[in-house]
Coordinates of C-alpha atoms in Angstrom, one line a residue:
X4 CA 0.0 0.0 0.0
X5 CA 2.8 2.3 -0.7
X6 CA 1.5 6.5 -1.3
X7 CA -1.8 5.5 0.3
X8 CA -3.2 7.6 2.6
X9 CA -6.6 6.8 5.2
X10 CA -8.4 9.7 7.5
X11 CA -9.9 7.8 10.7
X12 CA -13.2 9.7 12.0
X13 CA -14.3 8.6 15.4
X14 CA -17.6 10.6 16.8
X15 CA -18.5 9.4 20.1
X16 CA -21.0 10.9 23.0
X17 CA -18.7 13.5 23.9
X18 CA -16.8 14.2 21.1
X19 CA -14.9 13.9 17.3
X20 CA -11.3 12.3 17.1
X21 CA -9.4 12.3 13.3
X22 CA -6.2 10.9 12.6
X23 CA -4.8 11.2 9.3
X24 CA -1.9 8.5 7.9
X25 CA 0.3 8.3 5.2
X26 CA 2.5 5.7 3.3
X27 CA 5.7 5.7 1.8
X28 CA 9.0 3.7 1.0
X29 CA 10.0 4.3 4.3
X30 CA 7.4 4.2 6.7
X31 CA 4.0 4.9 8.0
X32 CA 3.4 7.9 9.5
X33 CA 1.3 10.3 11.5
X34 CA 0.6 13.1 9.1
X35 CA -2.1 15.4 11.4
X36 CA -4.4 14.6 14.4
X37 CA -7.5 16.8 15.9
X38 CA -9.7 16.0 19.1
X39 CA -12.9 18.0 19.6
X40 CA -14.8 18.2 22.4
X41 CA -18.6 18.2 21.6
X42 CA -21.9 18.8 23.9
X43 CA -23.2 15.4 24.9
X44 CA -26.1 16.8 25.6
X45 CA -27.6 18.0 21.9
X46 CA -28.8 15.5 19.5
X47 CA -26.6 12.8 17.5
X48 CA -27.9 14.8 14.0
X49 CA -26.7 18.4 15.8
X50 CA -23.4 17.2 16.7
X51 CA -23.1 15.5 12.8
X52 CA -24.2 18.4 11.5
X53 CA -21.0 20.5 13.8
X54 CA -18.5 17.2 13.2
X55 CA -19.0 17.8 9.3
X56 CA -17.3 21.6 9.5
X57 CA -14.9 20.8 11.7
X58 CA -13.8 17.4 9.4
X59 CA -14.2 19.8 6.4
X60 CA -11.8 21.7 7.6
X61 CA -8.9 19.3 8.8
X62 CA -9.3 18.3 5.6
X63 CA -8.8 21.6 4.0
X64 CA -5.5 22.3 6.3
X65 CA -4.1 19.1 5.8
X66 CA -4.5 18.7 2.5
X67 CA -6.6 15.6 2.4
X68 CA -7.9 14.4 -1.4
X69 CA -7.3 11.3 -2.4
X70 CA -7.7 9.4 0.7
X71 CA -9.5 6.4 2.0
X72 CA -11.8 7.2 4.3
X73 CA -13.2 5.5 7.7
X74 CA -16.3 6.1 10.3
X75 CA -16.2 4.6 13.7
X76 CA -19.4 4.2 15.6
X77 CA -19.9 3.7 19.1
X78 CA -19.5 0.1 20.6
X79 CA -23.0 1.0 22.6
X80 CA -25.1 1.8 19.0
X81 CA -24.0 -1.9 17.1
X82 CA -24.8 -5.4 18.0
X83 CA -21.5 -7.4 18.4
X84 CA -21.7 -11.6 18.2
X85 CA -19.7 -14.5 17.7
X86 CA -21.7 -17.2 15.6
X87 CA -20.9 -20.6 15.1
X88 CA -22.1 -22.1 11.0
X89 CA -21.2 -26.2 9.9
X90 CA -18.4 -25.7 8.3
X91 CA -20.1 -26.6 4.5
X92 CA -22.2 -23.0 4.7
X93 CA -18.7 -21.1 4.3
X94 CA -19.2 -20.7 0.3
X95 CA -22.8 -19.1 1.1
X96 CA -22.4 -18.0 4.1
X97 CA -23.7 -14.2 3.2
X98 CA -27.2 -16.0 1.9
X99 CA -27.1 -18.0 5.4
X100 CA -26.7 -14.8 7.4
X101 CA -29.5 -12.9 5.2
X102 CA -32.0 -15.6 5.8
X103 CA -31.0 -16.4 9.7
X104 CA -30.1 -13.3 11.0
X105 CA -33.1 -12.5 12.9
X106 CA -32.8 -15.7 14.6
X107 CA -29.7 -13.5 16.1
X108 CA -30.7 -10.2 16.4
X109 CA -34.5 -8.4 17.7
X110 CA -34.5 -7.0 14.3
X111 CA -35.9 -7.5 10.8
X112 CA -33.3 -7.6 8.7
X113 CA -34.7 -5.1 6.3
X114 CA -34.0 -2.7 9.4
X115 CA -30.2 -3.4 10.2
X116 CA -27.2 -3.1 8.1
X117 CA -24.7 -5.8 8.8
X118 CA -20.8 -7.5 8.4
X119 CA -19.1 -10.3 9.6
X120 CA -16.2 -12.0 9.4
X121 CA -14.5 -15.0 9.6
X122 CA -12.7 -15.3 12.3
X123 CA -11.6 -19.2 12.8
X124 CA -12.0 -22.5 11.0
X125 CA -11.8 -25.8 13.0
X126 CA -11.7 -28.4 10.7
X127 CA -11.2 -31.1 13.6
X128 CA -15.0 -30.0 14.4
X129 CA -16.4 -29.1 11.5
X130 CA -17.1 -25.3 12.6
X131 CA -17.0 -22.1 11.4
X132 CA -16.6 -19.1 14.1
X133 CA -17.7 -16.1 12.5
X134 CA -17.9 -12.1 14.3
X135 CA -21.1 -10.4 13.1
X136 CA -21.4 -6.6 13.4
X137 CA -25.0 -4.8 12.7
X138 CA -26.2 -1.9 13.2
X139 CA -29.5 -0.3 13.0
X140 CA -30.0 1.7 9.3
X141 CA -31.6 4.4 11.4
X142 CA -28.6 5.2 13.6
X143 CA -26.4 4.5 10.4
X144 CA -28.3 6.8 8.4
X145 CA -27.8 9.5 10.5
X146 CA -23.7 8.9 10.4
X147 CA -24.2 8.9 6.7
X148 CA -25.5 12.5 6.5
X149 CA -21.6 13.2 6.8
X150 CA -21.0 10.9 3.6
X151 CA -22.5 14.0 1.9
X152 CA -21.5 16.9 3.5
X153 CA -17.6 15.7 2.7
X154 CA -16.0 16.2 -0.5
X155 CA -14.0 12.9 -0.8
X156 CA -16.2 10.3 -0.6
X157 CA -16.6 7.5 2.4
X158 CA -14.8 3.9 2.1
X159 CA -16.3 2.6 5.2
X160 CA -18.3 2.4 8.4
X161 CA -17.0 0.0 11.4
X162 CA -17.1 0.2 15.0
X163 CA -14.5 1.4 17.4
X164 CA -13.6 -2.4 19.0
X165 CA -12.6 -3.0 15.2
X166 CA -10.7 -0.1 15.5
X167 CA -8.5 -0.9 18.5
X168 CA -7.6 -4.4 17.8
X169 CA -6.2 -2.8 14.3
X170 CA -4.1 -0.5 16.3
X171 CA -2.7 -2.6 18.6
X172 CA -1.8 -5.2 15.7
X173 CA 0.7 -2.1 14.3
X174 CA 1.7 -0.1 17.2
X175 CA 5.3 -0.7 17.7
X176 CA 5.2 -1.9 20.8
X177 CA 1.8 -4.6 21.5
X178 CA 2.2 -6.0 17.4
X179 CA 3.9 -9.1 19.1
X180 CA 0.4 -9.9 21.1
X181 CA -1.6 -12.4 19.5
X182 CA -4.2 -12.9 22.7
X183 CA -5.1 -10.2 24.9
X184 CA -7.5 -8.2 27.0
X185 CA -8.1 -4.0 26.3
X186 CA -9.2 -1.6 29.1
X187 CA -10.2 1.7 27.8
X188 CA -11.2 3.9 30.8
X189 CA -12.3 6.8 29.8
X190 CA -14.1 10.0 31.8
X191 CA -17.7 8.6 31.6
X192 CA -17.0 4.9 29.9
X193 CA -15.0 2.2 29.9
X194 CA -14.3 0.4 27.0
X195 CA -13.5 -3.6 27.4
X196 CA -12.5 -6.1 24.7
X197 CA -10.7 -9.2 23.6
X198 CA -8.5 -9.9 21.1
X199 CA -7.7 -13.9 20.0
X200 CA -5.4 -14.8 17.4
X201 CA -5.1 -10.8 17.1
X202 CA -9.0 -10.9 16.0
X203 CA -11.9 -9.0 18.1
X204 CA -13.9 -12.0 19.6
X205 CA -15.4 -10.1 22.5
X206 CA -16.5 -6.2 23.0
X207 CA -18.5 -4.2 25.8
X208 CA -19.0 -0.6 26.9
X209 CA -20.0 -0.1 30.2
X210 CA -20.8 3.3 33.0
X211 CA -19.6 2.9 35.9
X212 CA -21.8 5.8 36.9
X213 CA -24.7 3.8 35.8
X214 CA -24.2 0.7 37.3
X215 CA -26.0 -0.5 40.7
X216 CA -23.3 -1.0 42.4
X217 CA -20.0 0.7 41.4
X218 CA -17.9 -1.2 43.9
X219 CA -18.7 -4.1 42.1
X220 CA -18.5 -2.7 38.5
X221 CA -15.2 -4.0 37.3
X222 CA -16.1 -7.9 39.0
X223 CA -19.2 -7.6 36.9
X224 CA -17.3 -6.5 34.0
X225 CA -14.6 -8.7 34.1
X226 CA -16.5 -11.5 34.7
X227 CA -17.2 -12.7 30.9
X228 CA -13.7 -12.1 30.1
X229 CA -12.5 -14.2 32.7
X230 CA -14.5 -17.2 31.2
X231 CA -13.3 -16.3 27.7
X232 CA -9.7 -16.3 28.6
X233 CA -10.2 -19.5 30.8
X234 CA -8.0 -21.6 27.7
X235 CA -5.7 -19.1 27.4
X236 CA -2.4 -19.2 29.7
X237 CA -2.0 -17.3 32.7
X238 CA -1.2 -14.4 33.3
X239 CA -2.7 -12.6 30.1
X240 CA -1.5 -9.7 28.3
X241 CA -3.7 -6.9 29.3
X242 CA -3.4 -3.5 27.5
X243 CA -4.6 -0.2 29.7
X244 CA -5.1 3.1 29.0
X245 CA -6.7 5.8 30.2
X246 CA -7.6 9.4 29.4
X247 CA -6.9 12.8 31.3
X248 CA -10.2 12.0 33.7
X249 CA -8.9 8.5 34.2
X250 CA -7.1 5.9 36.3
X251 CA -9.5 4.8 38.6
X252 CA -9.4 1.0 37.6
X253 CA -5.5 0.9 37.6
X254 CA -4.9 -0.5 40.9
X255 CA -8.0 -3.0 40.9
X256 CA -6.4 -4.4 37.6
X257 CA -3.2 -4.8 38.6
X258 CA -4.3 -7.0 42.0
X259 CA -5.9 -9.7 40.0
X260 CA -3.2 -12.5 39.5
X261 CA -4.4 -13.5 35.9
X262 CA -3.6 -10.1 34.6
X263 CA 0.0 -9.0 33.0
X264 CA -1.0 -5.7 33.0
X265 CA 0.7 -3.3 30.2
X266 CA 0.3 0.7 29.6
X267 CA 1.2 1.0 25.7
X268 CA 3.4 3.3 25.2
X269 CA 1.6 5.4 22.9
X270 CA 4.2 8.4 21.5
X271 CA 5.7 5.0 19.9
X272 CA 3.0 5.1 16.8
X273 CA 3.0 9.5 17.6
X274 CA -0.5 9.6 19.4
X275 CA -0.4 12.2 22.1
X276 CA -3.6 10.9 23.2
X277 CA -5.2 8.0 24.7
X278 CA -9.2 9.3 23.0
X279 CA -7.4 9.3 19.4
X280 CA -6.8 5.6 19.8
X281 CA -10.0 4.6 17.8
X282 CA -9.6 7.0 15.1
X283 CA -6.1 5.6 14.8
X284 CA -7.5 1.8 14.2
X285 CA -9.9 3.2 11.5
X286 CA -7.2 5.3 9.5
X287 CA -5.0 2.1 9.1
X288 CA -7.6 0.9 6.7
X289 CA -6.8 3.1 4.1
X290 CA -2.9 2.0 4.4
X291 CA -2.2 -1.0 5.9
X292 CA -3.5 -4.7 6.4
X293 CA -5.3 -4.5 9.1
X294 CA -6.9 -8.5 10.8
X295 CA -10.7 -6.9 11.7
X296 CA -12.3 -6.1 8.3
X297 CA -15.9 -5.1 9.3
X298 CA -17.5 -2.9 6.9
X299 CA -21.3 -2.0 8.0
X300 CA -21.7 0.7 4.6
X301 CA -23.7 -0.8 1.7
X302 CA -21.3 -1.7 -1.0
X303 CA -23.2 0.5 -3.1
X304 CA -22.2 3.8 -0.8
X305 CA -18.4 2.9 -0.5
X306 CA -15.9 5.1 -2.3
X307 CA -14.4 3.6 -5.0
X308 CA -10.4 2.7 -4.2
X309 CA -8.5 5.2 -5.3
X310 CA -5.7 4.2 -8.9
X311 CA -2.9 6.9 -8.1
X312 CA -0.9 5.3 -6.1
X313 CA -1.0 2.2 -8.3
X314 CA -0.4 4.1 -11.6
X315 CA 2.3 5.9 -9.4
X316 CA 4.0 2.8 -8.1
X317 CA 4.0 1.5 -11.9
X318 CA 5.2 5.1 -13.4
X319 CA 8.4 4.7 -10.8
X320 CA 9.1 0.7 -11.7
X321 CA 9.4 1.7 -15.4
X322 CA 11.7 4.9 -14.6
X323 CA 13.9 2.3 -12.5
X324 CA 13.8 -0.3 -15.3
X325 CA 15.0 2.4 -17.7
X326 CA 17.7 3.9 -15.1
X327 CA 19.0 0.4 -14.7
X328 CA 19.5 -0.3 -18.3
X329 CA 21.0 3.1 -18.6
X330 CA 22.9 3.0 -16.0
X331 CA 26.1 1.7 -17.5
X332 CA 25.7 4.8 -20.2
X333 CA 27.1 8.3 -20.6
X334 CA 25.0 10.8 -17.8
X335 CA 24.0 12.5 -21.2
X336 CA 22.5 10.0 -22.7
X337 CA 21.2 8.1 -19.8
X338 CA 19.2 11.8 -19.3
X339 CA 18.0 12.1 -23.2
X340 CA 17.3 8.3 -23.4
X341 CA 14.9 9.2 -19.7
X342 CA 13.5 12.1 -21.3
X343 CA 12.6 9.9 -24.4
X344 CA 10.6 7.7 -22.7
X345 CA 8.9 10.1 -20.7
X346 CA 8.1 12.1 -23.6
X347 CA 6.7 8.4 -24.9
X348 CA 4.7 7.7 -22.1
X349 CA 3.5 10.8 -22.4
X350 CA 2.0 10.8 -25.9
X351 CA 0.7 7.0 -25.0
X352 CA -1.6 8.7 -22.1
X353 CA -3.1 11.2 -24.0
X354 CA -3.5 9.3 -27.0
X355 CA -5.8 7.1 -23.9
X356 CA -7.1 10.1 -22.6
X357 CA -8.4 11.0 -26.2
X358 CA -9.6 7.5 -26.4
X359 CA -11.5 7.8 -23.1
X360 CA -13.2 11.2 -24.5
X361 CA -14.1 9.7 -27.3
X362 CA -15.7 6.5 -25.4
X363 CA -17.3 9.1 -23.2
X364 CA -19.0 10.8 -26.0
X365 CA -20.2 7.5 -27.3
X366 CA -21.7 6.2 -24.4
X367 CA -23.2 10.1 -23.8
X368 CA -25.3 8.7 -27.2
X369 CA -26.4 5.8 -26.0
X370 CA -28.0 6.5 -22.5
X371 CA -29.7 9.0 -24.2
X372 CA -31.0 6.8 -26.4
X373 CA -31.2 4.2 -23.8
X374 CA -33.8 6.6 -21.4
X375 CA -35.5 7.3 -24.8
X376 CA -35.8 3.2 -25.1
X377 CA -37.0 3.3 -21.2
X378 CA -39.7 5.5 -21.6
X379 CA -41.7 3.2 -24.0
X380 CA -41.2 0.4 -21.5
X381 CA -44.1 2.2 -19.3
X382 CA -42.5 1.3 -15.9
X383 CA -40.4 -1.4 -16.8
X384 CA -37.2 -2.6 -16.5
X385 CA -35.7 -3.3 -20.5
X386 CA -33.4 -5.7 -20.9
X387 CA -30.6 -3.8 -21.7
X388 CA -31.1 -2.4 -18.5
X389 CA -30.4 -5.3 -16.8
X390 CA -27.7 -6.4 -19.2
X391 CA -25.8 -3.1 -19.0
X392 CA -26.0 -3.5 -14.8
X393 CA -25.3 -7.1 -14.9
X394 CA -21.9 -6.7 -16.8
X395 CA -20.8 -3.8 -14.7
X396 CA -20.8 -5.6 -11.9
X397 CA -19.6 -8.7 -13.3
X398 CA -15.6 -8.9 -12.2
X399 CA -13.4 -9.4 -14.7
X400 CA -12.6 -12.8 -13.2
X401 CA -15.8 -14.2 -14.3
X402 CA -17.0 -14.5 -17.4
X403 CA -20.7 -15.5 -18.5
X404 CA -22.1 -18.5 -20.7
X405 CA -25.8 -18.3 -21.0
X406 CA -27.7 -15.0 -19.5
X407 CA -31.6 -15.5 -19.5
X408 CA -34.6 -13.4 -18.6
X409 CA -38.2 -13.8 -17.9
X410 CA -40.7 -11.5 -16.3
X411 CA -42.4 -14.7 -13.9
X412 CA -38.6 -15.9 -12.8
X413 CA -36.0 -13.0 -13.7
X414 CA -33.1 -13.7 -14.6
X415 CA -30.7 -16.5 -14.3
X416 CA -26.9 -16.5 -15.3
X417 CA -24.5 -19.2 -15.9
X418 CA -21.2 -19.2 -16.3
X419 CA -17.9 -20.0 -14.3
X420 CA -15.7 -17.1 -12.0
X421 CA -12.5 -17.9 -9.9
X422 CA -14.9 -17.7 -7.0
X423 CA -18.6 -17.9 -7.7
X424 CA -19.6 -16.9 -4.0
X425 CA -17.8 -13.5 -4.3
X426 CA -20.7 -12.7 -7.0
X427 CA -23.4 -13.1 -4.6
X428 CA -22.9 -9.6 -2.8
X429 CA -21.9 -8.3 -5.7
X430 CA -25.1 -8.6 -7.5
X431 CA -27.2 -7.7 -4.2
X432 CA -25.4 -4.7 -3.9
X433 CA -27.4 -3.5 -7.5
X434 CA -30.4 -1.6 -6.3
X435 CA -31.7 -2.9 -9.5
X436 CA -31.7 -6.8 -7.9
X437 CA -33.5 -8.6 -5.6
X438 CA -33.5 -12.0 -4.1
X439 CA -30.2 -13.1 -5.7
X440 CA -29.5 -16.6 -5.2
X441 CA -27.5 -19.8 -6.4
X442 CA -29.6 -21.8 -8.3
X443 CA -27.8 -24.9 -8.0
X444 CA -24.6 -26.5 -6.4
X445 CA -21.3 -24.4 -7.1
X446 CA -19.1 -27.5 -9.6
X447 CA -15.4 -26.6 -10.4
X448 CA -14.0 -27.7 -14.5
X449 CA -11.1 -29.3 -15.5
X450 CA -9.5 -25.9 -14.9
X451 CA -10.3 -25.1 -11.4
X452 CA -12.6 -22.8 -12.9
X453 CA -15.8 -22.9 -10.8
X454 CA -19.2 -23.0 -12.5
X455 CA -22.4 -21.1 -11.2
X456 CA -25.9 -21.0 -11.6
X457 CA -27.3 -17.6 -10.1
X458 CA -31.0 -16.2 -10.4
X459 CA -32.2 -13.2 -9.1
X460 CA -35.7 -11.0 -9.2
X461 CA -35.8 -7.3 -11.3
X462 CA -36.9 -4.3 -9.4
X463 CA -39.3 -2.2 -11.4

């Protein structure tokens, strides 16, 4: 991911966190940070409304534009769970989810927006351990009102337990921890999760203020964790910090025996504060492999990824190709036979970028004469409609055989991909596409290619 760049947004109760990263050849680095404090006291959409001006601007003085950008919502506003699947639902495990998740959540799941990931295979039991993240599309809808009040687009929505264990797994000095526990007391909450295998398996947010009895409030707490790091060996890793209103748990911590307790040194990965933590996690997205990949924004939201720094990683191979081969040449010559090949390159792009005008103008002609084609339809959807949205989304590691529509069963495609169940939310993603399933068991060629049957229902 070298020349990528992610902004991390965190907007909790009390106030907005960014952290902005950047990539290069030599390392990852901290390129601007801002902490707001916001009235917890007005309304979510007020405090959006606020959070989008003072983004807007860190943006503006820092120069932001080409960046991936990352949302954090509050641990207290998703619903985190571990799920267990046979092993065999792992190809479909998407249309599994869609059809079962409100056997795991008091929603209907045309309310909720939802991830997951896979988190552990064993084989020896023939299980599949999968974390599944949804959130309300009321509450996200409200974090999306910032989607359009910024400039450079969104990339994704996760949740700020995502966000820590994808910090830890690059800050200098916990990257070595595979298991652990995180303590994030804060001046009202106190975050607590586990990571496994450096993967989030367990999260909670929790008031000490608000509990019955605060005396007991880290026993309570505590008390899950304990039986989820019963396997594990003792003492375990446990990572605390604190902000400027905290500290109060310290001591308790550090008495119980099965409990190494750590305080990262944070100035290591240049975070003067303990509350930019989460923003931290979710900027990492946009340049680094991260192991907690929950996305909760429709596919059909997310910015695009950003080309440059491919196309600039390329541009700099072939200038060190042609250096090399001219390296054993006069300087003169090794600087006109450069400049020839720049000039070459040169002509080649905008010979493409003429190419791309002209392909531009073409297809200017034909959704016009497309809409003109829709209008005689009287409401519905034409066929090249469907056609034209079908190979859009299509990869370019699939490829179709047969493609057949009716207006009782839709349409069905066959054909064979590199991996037929990546097509699935693909094709759901279409607003024009409904109800897409496969038709018939996924069968691998000669090649390894793997054939597919999918059918799915038009929208009007």
């Amino acid at each position: 991911m070298l020349f990528q760049s992610g902004l991390g947004i965190y907007l909790h109760e009390g106030g907005l966190c960014i952290v902005f990263l950047k990539n290069s050849f030599r390392k990852m680095k901290v390129a601007g940070y801002a902490a707001y404090a916001l009235d917890p006291e007005k309304p979510l959409k007020e405090r959006i409304g606020l959070s989008a001006e003072l983004i807007n601007d860190f943006i503006e003085s820092k120069k932001v534009s080409s960046s991936d950008v990352f949302i954090g919502l509050p641990r207290e506003s998703v619903i985190l769970r571990e799920l267990e699947f046979p092993l065999a639902v792992k190809e479909n495990l998407k249309s599994t989810l869609r059809y079962k998740i409100e056997n795991y959540v008091p929603m209907k799941l045309r309310d909720i927006y939802f991830d997951y990931q896979i988190i552990e295979e064993v084989k020896a039991e023939n299980k599949l351990k999968v974390l599944l993240v949804v959130v309300q599309k009321d509450t996200l809808d409200q974090y999306l009102n910032l989607k359009d009040r910024l400039g450079i687009g969104l990339s994704g929505v996760s949740v700020n337990s995502t966000a820590y264990v994808n910090f830890f797994a690059h800050h200098p000095g916990t990257s070595q921890y595979a298991n652990y526990v995180f303590v994030h007391e804060q001046e009202k909450n106190v975050h607590f999760g586990i990571a496994v295998n450096r993967v989030l398996k367990y999260s909670r947010s929790a008031a000490p203020g608000a509990a019955k009895d605060p005396d007991a409030f880290l026993s309570k707490e505590l008390k899950p964790i304990e039986e989820l790091i019963a396997g594990l060996q003792k003492p375990v890793k446990l990572l605390y910090f604190a902000g400027a209103e905290g500290g109060a748990l310290l001591t308790e911590l550090r008495a119980k025996e099965i409990f190494d307790v750590e305080i990262p040194d944070l100035s290591l990965a240049d975070i003067p504060n303990p509350a930019l933590v989460p923003a931290a996690g979710l900027a990492l997205r946009g340049v680094a492999k991260v192991p907690t990949q929950i996305n909760v924004l429709p596919a059909a939201l997310r910015k695009r990824p950003s080309r440059v720094a491919f196309y600039a990683l390329f541009m700099l191979m072939g200038l060190f190709i042609v250096s090399g081969m001219l390296w054993g040449g006069s300087r003169i010559m090794r600087q006109r036979m450069t400049l020839n090949q720049l000039n070459l390159e040169t002509e080649r792009l905008m010979a493409e970028i003429k190419d791309i005008d002209r392909m531009r103008d073409n297809l200017a002609v034909l959704e016009t004469r497309i809409d003109y084609l829709n209008q005689l339809w009287k409401g519905k959807t034409p066929v090249m409609e469907i056609w034209k949205e079908t190979t859009e989304i299509i990869p370019e590691t699939a490829w179709l055989q047969d493609f057949n529509y009716d207006d009782k069963k839709g349409v069905q495609l066959y054909g064979y991909a590199e991996s037929a169940s990546e097509l699935i939310p693909l094709l759901e993603a279409s607003p024009l596409f409904t109800d897409v399933v496969f038709l018939s068991t996924i069968t691998k060629d000669k090649n390894g290619k793997e054939r597919f049957r999918i059918g799915f229902k038009v929208n009007s």
